[in-house]
Short mmCIF file of C-alpha atoms in Angstrom, two decimals:
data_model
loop_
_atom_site.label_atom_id
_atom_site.label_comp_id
_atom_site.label_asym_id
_atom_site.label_seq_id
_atom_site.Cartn_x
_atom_site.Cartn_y
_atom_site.Cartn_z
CA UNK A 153 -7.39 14.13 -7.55
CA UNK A 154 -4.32 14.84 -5.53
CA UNK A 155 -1.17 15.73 -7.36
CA UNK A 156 2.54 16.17 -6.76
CA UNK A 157 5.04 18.47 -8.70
CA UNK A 158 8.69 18.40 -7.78
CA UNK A 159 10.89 21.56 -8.11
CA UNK A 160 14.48 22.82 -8.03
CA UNK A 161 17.35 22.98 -9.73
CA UNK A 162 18.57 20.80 -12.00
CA UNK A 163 22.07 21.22 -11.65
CA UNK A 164 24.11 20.98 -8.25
CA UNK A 165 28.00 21.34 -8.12
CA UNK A 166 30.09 17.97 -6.23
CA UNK A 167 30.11 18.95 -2.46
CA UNK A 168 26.65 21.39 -2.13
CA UNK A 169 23.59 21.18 -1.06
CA UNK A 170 20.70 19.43 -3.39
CA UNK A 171 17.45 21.31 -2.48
CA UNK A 172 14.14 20.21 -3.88
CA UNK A 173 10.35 21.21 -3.50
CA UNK A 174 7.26 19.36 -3.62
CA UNK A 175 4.13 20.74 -4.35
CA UNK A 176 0.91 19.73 -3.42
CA UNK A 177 -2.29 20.40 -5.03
CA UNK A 178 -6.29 19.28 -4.75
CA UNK A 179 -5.24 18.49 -0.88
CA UNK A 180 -3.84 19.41 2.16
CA UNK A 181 -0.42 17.66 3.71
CA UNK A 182 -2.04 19.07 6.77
CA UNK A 183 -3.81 16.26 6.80
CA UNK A 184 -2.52 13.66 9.21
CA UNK A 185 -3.64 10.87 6.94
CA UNK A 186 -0.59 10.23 5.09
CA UNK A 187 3.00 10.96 4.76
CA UNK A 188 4.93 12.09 2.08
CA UNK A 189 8.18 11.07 1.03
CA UNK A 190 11.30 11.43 -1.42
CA UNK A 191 12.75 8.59 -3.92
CA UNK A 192 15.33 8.74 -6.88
CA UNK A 193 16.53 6.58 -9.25
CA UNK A 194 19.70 6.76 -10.54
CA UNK A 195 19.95 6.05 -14.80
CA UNK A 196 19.64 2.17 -14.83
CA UNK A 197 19.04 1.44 -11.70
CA UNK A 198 16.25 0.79 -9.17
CA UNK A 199 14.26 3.07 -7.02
CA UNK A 200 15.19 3.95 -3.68
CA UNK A 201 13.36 5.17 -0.68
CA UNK A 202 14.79 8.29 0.64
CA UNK A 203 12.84 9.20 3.66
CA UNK A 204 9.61 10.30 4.49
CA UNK A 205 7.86 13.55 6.63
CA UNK A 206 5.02 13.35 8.94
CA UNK A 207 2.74 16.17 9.81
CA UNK A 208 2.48 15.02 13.70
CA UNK A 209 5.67 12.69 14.35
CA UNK A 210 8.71 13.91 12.88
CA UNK A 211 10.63 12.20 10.17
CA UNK A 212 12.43 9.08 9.29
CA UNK A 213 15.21 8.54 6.86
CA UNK A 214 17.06 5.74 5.00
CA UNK A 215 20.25 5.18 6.95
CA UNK A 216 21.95 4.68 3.86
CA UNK A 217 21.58 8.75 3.34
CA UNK A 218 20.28 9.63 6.67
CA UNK A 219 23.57 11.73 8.05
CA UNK A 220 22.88 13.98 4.63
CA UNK A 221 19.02 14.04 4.30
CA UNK A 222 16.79 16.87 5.75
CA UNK A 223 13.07 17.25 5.12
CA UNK A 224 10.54 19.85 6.24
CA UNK A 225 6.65 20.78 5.67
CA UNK A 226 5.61 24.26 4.67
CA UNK A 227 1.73 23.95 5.41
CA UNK A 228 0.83 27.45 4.65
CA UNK A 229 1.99 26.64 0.76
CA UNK A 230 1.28 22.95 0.97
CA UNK A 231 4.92 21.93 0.20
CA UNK A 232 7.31 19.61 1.63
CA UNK A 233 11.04 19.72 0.99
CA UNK A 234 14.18 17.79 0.58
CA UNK A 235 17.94 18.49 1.25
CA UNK A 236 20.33 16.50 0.63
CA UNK A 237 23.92 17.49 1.74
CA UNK A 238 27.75 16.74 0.55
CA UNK A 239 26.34 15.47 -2.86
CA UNK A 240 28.36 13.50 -5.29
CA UNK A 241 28.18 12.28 -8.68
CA UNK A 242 26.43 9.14 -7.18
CA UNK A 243 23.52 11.16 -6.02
CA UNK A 244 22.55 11.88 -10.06
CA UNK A 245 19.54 10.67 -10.66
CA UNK A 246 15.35 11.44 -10.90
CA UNK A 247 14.22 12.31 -7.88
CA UNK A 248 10.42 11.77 -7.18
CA UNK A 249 7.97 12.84 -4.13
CA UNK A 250 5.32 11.09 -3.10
CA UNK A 251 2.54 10.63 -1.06
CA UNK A 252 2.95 7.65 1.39
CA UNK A 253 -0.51 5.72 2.86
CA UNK A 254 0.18 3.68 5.82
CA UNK A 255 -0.68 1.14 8.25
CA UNK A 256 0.97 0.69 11.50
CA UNK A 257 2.47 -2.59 12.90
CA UNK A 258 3.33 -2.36 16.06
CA UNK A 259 4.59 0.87 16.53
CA UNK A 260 5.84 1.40 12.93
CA UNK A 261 4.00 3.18 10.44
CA UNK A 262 4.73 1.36 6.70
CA UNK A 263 3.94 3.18 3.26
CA UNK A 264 2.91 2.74 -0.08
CA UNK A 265 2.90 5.14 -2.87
CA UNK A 266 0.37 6.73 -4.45
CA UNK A 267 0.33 9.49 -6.23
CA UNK A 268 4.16 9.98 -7.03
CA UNK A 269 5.01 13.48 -8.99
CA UNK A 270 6.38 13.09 -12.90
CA UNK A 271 10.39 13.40 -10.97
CA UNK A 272 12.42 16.31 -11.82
CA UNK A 273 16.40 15.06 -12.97
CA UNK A 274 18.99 16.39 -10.70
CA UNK A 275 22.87 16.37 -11.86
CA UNK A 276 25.88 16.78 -9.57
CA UNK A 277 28.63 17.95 -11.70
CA UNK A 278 30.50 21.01 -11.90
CA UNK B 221 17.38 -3.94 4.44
CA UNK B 222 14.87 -6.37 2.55
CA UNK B 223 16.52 -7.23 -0.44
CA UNK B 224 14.02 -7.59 -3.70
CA UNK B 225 15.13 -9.40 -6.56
CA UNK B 226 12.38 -9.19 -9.64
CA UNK B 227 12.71 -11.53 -12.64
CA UNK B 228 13.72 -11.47 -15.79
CA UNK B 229 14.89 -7.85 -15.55
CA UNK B 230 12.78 -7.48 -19.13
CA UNK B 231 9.90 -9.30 -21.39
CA UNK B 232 8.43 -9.52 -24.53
CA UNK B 233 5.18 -10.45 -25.07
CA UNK B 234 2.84 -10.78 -27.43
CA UNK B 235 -0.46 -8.87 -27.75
CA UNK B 236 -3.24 -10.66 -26.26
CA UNK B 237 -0.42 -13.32 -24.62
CA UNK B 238 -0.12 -13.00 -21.05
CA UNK B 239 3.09 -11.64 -19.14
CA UNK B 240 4.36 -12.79 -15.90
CA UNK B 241 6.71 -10.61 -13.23
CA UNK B 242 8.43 -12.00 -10.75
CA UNK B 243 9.65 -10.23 -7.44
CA UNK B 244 11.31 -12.11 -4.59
CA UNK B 245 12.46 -10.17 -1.39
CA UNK B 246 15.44 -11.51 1.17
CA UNK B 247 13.48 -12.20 3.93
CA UNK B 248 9.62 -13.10 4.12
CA UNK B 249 7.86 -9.71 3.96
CA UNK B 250 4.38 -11.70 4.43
CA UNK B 251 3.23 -11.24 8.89
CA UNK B 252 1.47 -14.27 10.69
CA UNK B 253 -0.23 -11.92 13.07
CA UNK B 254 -2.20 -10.71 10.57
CA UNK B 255 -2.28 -13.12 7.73
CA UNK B 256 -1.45 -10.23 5.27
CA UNK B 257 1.93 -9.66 2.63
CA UNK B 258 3.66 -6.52 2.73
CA UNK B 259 3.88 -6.25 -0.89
CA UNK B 260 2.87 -3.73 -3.42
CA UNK B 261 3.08 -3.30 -7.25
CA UNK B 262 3.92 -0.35 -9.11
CA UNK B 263 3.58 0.67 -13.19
CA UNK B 264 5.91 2.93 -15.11
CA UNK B 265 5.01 4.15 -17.82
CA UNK B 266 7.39 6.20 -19.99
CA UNK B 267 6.68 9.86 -19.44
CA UNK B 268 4.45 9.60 -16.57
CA UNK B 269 4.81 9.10 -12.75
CA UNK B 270 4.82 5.27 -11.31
CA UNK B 271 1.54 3.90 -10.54
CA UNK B 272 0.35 2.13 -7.82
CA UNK B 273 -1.16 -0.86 -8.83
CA UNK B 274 -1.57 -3.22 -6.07
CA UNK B 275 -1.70 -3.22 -2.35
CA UNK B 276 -1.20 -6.41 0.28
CA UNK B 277 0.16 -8.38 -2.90
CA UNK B 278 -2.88 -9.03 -4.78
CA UNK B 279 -5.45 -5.92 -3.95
CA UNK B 280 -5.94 -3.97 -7.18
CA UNK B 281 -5.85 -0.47 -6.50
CA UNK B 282 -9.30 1.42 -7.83
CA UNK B 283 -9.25 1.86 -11.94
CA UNK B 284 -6.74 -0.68 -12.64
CA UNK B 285 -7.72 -3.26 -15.39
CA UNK B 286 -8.96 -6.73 -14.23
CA UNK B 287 -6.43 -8.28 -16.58
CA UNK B 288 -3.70 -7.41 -13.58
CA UNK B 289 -3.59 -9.98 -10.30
CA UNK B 290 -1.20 -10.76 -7.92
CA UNK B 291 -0.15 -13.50 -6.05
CA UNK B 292 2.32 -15.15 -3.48
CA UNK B 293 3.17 -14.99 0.09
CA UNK B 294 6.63 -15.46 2.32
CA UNK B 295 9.02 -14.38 -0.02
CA UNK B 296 8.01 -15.51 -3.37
CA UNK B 297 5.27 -12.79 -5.62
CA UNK B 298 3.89 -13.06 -8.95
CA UNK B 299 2.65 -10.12 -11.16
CA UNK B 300 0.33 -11.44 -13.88
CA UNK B 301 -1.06 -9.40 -16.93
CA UNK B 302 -3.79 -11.20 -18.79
CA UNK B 303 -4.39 -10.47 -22.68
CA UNK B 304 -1.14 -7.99 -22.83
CA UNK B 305 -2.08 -4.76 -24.65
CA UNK B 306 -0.23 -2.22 -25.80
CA UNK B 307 -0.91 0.45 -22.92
CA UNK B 308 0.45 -2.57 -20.71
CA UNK B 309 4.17 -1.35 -21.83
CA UNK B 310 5.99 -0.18 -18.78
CA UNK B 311 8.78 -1.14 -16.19
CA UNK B 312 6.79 -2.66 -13.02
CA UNK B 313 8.60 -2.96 -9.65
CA UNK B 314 7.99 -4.64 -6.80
CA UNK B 315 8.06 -2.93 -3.32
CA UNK B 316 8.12 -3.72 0.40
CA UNK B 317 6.25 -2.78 3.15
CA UNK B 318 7.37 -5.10 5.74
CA UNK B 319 10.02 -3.38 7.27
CA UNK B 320 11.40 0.37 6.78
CA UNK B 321 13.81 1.21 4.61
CA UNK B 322 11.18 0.37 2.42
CA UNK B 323 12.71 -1.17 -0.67
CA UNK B 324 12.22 -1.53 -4.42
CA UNK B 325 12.94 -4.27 -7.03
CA UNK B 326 15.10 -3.49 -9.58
CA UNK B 327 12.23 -3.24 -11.86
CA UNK B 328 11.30 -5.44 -15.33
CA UNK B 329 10.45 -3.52 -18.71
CA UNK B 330 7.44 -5.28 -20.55
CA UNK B 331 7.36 -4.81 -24.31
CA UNK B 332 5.26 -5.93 -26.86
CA UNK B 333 6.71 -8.79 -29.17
#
């Protein structure tokens, strides 16, 4: 059974550059199947959607991050990463990656999640 | 964005009683062109990832207990846990589909009374 393990560090100073890892195991994100995507959740709040990578078509982000938010694919270690740029005390939270199923309506592709990695805390504080 | 709103933000219930989640999104999140509601359930369990629990509103994902169904369409959805038991405790949230930025509820913690 596929499984996801998020990875970086858990400490970022106000202004740099939050960099995480996701790593996938028992399955490729080769295959062009599924996408794979970042959330967090902040202490006491909800989830949110961060953005999502696709082996064959790119990447889409939440415009409510998307002039901060990078995310690549490293196939040959079967990892997909976030950045996240400019961070603030508002982007504390758990981050979580996940893989994203999907059907396409119209010309958007729409995900659900499943699995999601156990989240790794990230802090923005110097 | 697609707003979702779940209700009451947390619940106790007795073992064996049955507990009932609430989740209503901004806009209807439920397409006529294909008759199906873009609308899944999730399960958080303290110490673990979230679960997926339910697809299209009221498809059970494989493994999950029987004693879980969904319902609704349009903008109202219903999460219903039959005979509670104590593995049930969790927050559940609602999520979207419909429309990208995909979009969460706020989530409601279930505990046992």
């Amino acid at each position: 059974q596929m499984q996801l393990q998020e990875s970086g560090p858990g400490l970022v100073k106000p202004s740099q550059t939050l960099s995480l890892t996701c790593n996938v195991s028992s399955g490729s994100i080769s295959n062009g199947f599924y996408y794979w995507s970042w959330m967090r959740q902040p202490a006491g709040k909800g989830l949110e959607w961060i953005g999502r990578i696709y082996v064959r078509g790119g990447t889409n982000y939440n415009p409510s991050l998307e002039s901060r938010v990078t995310m690549s694919l490293d196939m040959a270690k079967n990892q997909f990463s976030l950045k996240l740029s400019s961070v603030t005390a508002a982007d504390t939270a758990i981050y979580y990656c996940a893989r994203g199923s999907y059907i396409i309506r119209g010309v958007t592709p729409l995900n659900w999640f499943d699995p999601w990695g156990q989240g790794t805390l990230v802090t923005v504080s110097s | 964005d697609i707003v979702m709103t779940q209700s009451p933000d947390s619940l106790a219930v007795s073992l064996g009683e049955r507990a009932t989640i609430n989740c209503k999104s901004s806009q209807s999140v439920s397409y006529s062109g294909d008759n199906r509601n873009y609308l899944a359930w999730y399960q958080h369990e303290p110490g673990h990832p979230p679960r997926l629990l339910m697809t299209w509103a009221s498809t059970r994902e494989s493994g999950v207990s029987d004693r879980f169904s969904g319902s609704g369409s349009g903008t109202d959805f219903t999460l219903t846990i039959n005979s509670l038991q104590a593995e049930d405790v969790a927050v559940y949230y609602c999520q979207q589909y419909y429309d990208s930025p995909f979009t969460f509820g706020q989530g409601t913690k279930l505990e046992i009374k």
